[in-house]
Each structure stands twice: as structure tokens, then as C-alpha cells.
Amino acid sequence: IVLTQSPGTLSLSPGEGATLSCRASQSVSSTYLAWYQQKPGQAPRLLIYGASSRAAGIPDRFSGSGSGTDFTLTISRLEPEDFAVYYCQRYDGSSLFTFGPGTKVDIK
Amino acid sequence: EVQLVESGGGLVQPGGSLRLSCVVSGFTVSNNYMSWVRQAPGKGLEWVSVIYSAHSGGSTYYADSVKGRFTISRDNPKNTVYLQMNSLRVEDTAVYYCANIGPRGMDFDLWGQGTVVTVSS
């Protein structure tokens, strides 16, 4: 299963909303879909697991949704610290993990 | 405080070997699923390997790109996870992150700061 993320880059202003897409080449169990944020020079940070559950300490402006082959990460109002690269990730249920290529959210 | 601290990266020639270490504090590695994830310069994340908890049998799995060349293991008294990398290739150049797989068994909820591996002649 291949994960495709779109757009590759999203140029937005602080305060705007962001919608990031992750599409799988075959159906993925919602239980096995996660989202991460990565800032330059830092390790990734888990944002969303199980497609829609926020990880500990993640602000409620981040939300995840979707099922089957189409999943979405939504940031309701961009804060300056939200400009980063976002990755989706799936687990195949038998010990293999895959990341999408990432979406960069940068400041317009 | 929970911490994952990687070390062991460096410059190595193609065909060479390196062993990465991930020293963990704040939880017991033998009770958790532990993994390595890498990131080539300017590229995205690539899962490398996982070792399951002792309770789950300690099985190990690898990405096709490293299978047969890399070995993941752990030392329980040292609370450390290792990645032995043999027959290194230029394309193995990356930042290597140690990560804990969360209780759901499918996502990476704790990460180290990474260690840089450069394979070049």
C-alpha cells in the first residue's frame, strides 16, 4: 500500500485553516492511521492516532478524519508554531510501517 | 523523565559497518515495542526496523531496503536498543531515530533526537 499526500506544499497565513490529505492506494483500517508533525532539525511528533484521536498534549485545533483510502488532517487556525512538515503513517497489521511523503505547511 | 538518546552515528565507507545505540530512561525497553526510523537528507521518513516486547516474543521485522544487512536487538540490563548496520550503502545515509511504539501498537509516540550516519568514500 502506497500513501500519497497532497498538496506537497501549502502556503498559508497565520490564523488561516489548513486541510492536508493522505490517500492510500488500498483501504486502510482507521485504527492504523497516524499523523506526525516535524519541524526543521527536530524529531517528528505524534499528533493523531487511529485517524482521529489526538495524542497527549496536542491542541484541539488539530483534528483528523477519514476512512478507507482517504484521510484528512485539519488545522483549524494556524499558529506560528504550526508551520512544519506533516506526515501520515500507516501500519499494515503485520509488522510493517509506511510513511507518506509529507506536506510542508509554510508561511505565505 | 522519559528519554531516548541515540548515539553511534558517524562517517563510514560503503561496505562498512556501524552499530547505533538508543539508551532509554523512564520506561523498560523489554516491555515495549521499539523501532528505528530514518530520514535521508532533505527527504521524508522511512521506517527501518521493529523489535517486539519480550512478552510478545521479541520478534524482529525489517524494511525490505535493509533486510539481511541490519539487525535490531536490545540489552535489557542496559535498557538499550541497538541497530547493527552492515554492508552499508551510500543510500543508507540518513538521520536515524529511535522510537517507541505506543500502546496501540501502530504509531510512534516517543522519539529520540536522532544520530547522523553518513556513508561515503
Short mmCIF file of C-alpha atoms in Angstrom, two decimals:
data_model
loop_
_atom_site.label_atom_id
_atom_site.label_comp_id
_atom_site.label_asym_id
_atom_site.label_seq_id
_atom_site.Cartn_x
_atom_site.Cartn_y
_atom_site.Cartn_z
CA ILE A 1 0.00 0.00 0.00
CA VAL A 2 1.38 3.40 -1.02
CA LEU A 3 0.47 6.61 0.81
CA THR A 4 0.18 9.81 -1.20
CA GLN A 5 -0.04 13.22 0.47
CA SER A 6 -1.34 16.39 -1.07
CA PRO A 7 -0.60 19.10 -1.61
CA GLY A 8 3.18 18.87 -1.49
CA THR A 9 3.36 22.39 -0.13
CA LEU A 10 0.63 24.55 1.40
CA SER A 11 1.33 28.27 1.70
CA LEU A 12 -0.92 29.92 4.26
CA SER A 13 -1.01 32.81 6.71
CA PRO A 14 -1.29 32.54 10.48
CA GLY A 15 -4.93 32.34 11.51
CA GLU A 16 -5.99 30.53 8.35
CA GLY A 17 -7.20 26.95 8.31
CA ALA A 18 -5.27 24.09 6.70
CA THR A 19 -6.54 20.86 5.16
CA LEU A 20 -3.97 18.14 4.43
CA SER A 21 -4.81 14.98 2.54
CA CYS A 22 -3.42 11.47 2.82
CA ARG A 23 -4.60 8.94 0.28
CA ALA A 24 -3.86 5.21 0.35
CA SER A 25 -3.63 3.00 -2.72
CA GLN A 26 -5.75 0.41 -0.91
CA SER A 27 -8.14 0.61 2.00
CA VAL A 28 -6.51 1.21 5.38
CA SER A 29 -8.08 0.46 8.72
CA SER A 30 -8.74 3.75 10.52
CA THR A 31 -7.22 2.17 13.60
CA TYR A 32 -3.88 2.06 11.82
CA LEU A 33 -3.52 5.63 10.51
CA ALA A 34 -1.47 8.30 12.29
CA TRP A 35 -0.23 11.84 11.65
CA TYR A 36 3.05 13.49 12.70
CA GLN A 37 4.47 17.00 12.72
CA GLN A 38 8.16 17.63 12.10
CA LYS A 39 9.96 20.94 12.43
CA PRO A 40 13.45 21.56 10.98
CA GLY A 41 16.18 19.89 13.00
CA GLN A 42 13.70 18.13 15.26
CA ALA A 43 12.34 14.65 15.60
CA PRO A 44 8.76 14.03 14.48
CA ARG A 45 5.95 14.42 16.99
CA LEU A 46 2.85 12.26 17.08
CA LEU A 47 -0.28 14.35 16.55
CA ILE A 48 -3.10 11.95 15.69
CA TYR A 49 -3.53 8.20 16.05
CA GLY A 50 -6.38 5.96 15.00
CA ALA A 51 -7.16 8.50 12.26
CA SER A 52 -8.98 10.88 14.62
CA SER A 53 -7.66 10.68 18.20
CA ARG A 54 -5.35 13.42 19.39
CA ALA A 55 -2.16 12.34 21.12
CA ALA A 56 -1.41 13.61 24.61
CA GLY A 57 -0.80 17.34 24.78
CA ILE A 58 -1.89 18.09 21.21
CA PRO A 59 -4.04 21.25 20.93
CA ASP A 60 -7.63 20.82 19.80
CA ARG A 61 -7.04 22.95 16.69
CA PHE A 62 -5.59 19.73 15.23
CA SER A 63 -8.14 17.17 14.11
CA GLY A 64 -8.07 14.04 11.97
CA SER A 65 -10.77 12.36 9.98
CA GLY A 66 -11.35 9.90 7.20
CA SER A 67 -11.69 6.23 6.43
CA GLY A 68 -10.92 3.68 3.76
CA THR A 69 -8.46 5.31 1.38
CA ASP A 70 -8.92 9.00 2.20
CA PHE A 71 -7.76 10.66 5.38
CA THR A 72 -7.50 14.33 6.36
CA LEU A 73 -5.58 16.34 8.90
CA THR A 74 -7.20 19.70 9.63
CA ILE A 75 -5.61 22.59 11.48
CA SER A 76 -8.41 24.99 12.32
CA ARG A 77 -6.38 28.17 12.81
CA LEU A 78 -2.69 28.15 12.10
CA GLU A 79 -0.43 29.34 14.89
CA PRO A 80 3.14 30.43 14.09
CA GLU A 81 4.48 27.20 15.60
CA ASP A 82 2.34 25.06 13.25
CA PHE A 83 4.42 25.80 10.16
CA ALA A 84 6.17 22.49 9.64
CA VAL A 85 6.10 19.28 7.62
CA TYR A 86 3.28 16.82 8.28
CA TYR A 87 3.45 13.08 7.60
CA CYS A 88 0.77 10.44 7.60
CA GLN A 89 1.73 6.88 8.54
CA ARG A 90 0.02 3.52 8.34
CA TYR A 91 0.56 0.17 9.99
CA ASP A 92 -0.31 -2.85 7.87
CA GLY A 93 -1.37 -5.07 10.76
CA SER A 94 1.55 -7.45 10.28
CA SER A 95 4.61 -5.59 11.46
CA LEU A 96 5.26 -3.23 8.58
CA PHE A 97 5.00 0.54 8.81
CA THR A 98 4.83 3.12 5.99
CA PHE A 99 5.05 6.90 5.93
CA GLY A 100 3.64 9.24 3.33
CA PRO A 101 5.97 11.69 1.57
CA GLY A 102 4.84 14.65 3.66
CA THR A 103 3.13 18.02 3.21
CA LYS A 104 5.03 21.17 4.02
CA VAL A 105 2.96 23.99 5.50
CA ASP A 106 4.82 27.24 5.08
CA ILE A 107 4.11 30.89 5.67
CA LYS A 108 2.66 32.80 2.75
CA GLU B 1 11.55 11.72 32.73
CA VAL B 2 11.24 9.70 29.56
CA GLN B 3 14.23 10.00 27.25
CA LEU B 4 15.55 8.16 24.22
CA VAL B 5 19.15 9.04 23.40
CA GLU B 6 20.78 7.73 20.23
CA SER B 7 24.49 7.50 19.58
CA GLY B 8 26.93 5.69 17.35
CA GLY B 9 26.47 7.57 14.12
CA GLY B 10 29.37 8.78 12.03
CA LEU B 11 31.13 8.61 8.70
CA VAL B 12 31.71 5.17 7.22
CA GLN B 13 32.82 3.91 3.83
CA PRO B 14 30.49 1.93 1.58
CA GLY B 15 30.56 -1.71 2.64
CA GLY B 16 31.40 -0.79 6.21
CA SER B 17 29.53 -1.33 9.48
CA LEU B 18 28.19 0.75 12.33
CA ARG B 19 26.24 -0.01 15.49
CA LEU B 20 23.73 2.53 16.69
CA SER B 21 22.61 2.63 20.31
CA CYS B 22 19.44 4.01 21.86
CA VAL B 23 19.64 4.38 25.63
CA VAL B 24 16.20 4.69 27.17
CA SER B 25 15.23 6.14 30.53
CA GLY B 26 11.77 6.38 32.03
CA PHE B 27 10.45 3.04 30.82
CA THR B 28 11.68 -0.52 30.25
CA VAL B 29 12.55 -1.37 26.65
CA SER B 30 11.84 -5.07 27.11
CA ASN B 31 8.21 -4.21 27.90
CA ASN B 32 7.74 -2.09 24.78
CA TYR B 33 7.87 -2.32 21.03
CA MET B 34 10.90 -0.33 19.88
CA SER B 35 11.74 0.81 16.38
CA TRP B 36 14.23 2.65 14.21
CA VAL B 37 13.12 5.22 11.64
CA ARG B 38 15.47 7.07 9.30
CA GLN B 39 15.39 10.24 7.26
CA ALA B 40 17.73 10.83 4.34
CA PRO B 41 18.91 14.43 3.84
CA GLY B 42 16.02 16.56 2.61
CA LYS B 43 13.72 13.53 2.36
CA GLY B 44 10.81 12.03 4.24
CA LEU B 45 10.63 9.43 6.97
CA GLU B 46 11.34 5.75 6.32
CA TRP B 47 10.62 3.00 8.83
CA VAL B 48 13.63 0.68 9.22
CA SER B 49 13.02 -1.98 11.86
CA VAL B 50 10.99 -3.03 14.91
CA ILE B 51 11.61 -5.32 17.87
CA TYR B 52 8.62 -6.50 19.84
CA SER B 53 8.42 -6.77 23.58
CA ALA B 54 9.65 -9.83 25.39
CA HIS B 55 6.05 -10.58 26.33
CA SER B 56 5.16 -10.59 22.63
CA GLY B 57 8.03 -12.90 21.78
CA GLY B 58 10.71 -10.37 20.88
CA SER B 59 10.18 -10.81 17.14
CA THR B 60 12.04 -8.53 14.77
CA TYR B 61 11.00 -7.12 11.40
CA TYR B 62 12.74 -5.05 8.76
CA ALA B 63 12.03 -2.86 5.78
CA ASP B 64 12.93 -4.57 2.51
CA SER B 65 15.61 -1.92 1.91
CA VAL B 66 17.66 -3.11 4.91
CA LYS B 67 16.65 -6.75 5.29
CA GLY B 68 19.66 -9.04 5.55
CA ARG B 69 22.03 -6.14 6.30
CA PHE B 70 20.64 -4.56 9.51
CA THR B 71 19.89 -6.26 12.83
CA ILE B 72 17.86 -4.79 15.69
CA SER B 73 18.43 -6.04 19.22
CA ARG B 74 18.16 -4.94 22.83
CA ASP B 75 20.15 -5.28 26.03
CA ASN B 76 17.68 -5.44 28.89
CA PRO B 77 20.07 -4.70 31.81
CA LYS B 78 21.33 -1.63 29.91
CA ASN B 79 17.81 -0.69 28.81
CA THR B 80 19.23 -0.07 25.37
CA VAL B 81 18.16 -0.86 21.82
CA TYR B 82 20.73 -1.35 19.08
CA LEU B 83 20.80 -1.26 15.30
CA GLN B 84 23.71 -3.17 13.80
CA MET B 85 24.23 -1.95 10.24
CA ASN B 86 26.41 -3.99 7.91
CA SER B 87 27.21 -3.71 4.21
CA LEU B 88 26.35 -0.04 4.32
CA ARG B 89 25.46 1.75 1.11
CA VAL B 90 25.53 5.40 0.12
CA GLU B 91 21.72 5.37 0.19
CA ASP B 92 21.77 4.46 3.90
CA THR B 93 22.97 7.99 4.65
CA ALA B 94 20.36 9.48 6.97
CA VAL B 95 19.44 10.65 10.42
CA TYR B 96 18.45 7.54 12.37
CA TYR B 97 15.78 7.96 15.01
CA CYS B 98 14.95 5.54 17.79
CA ALA B 99 11.23 5.49 18.54
CA ASN B 100 8.86 3.83 20.95
CA ILE B 101 5.74 2.29 19.51
CA GLY B 102 2.76 3.34 21.58
CA PRO B 103 0.28 1.11 23.39
CA ARG B 104 -1.89 0.84 20.30
CA GLY B 105 0.95 -0.97 18.56
CA MET B 106 0.77 1.09 15.39
CA ASP B 107 2.18 4.57 15.96
CA PHE B 108 5.43 6.10 17.21
CA ASP B 109 4.69 8.11 20.34
CA LEU B 110 8.18 8.81 21.69
CA TRP B 111 11.26 9.73 19.66
CA GLY B 112 14.93 10.33 20.27
CA GLN B 113 16.81 13.28 18.82
CA GLY B 114 18.49 11.18 16.12
CA THR B 115 22.03 10.26 15.16
CA VAL B 116 23.58 11.01 11.78
CA VAL B 117 25.01 8.26 9.61
CA THR B 118 26.99 9.24 6.53
CA VAL B 119 28.11 6.56 4.09
CA SER B 120 30.68 7.95 1.69
CA SER B 121 34.06 7.17 0.24
#
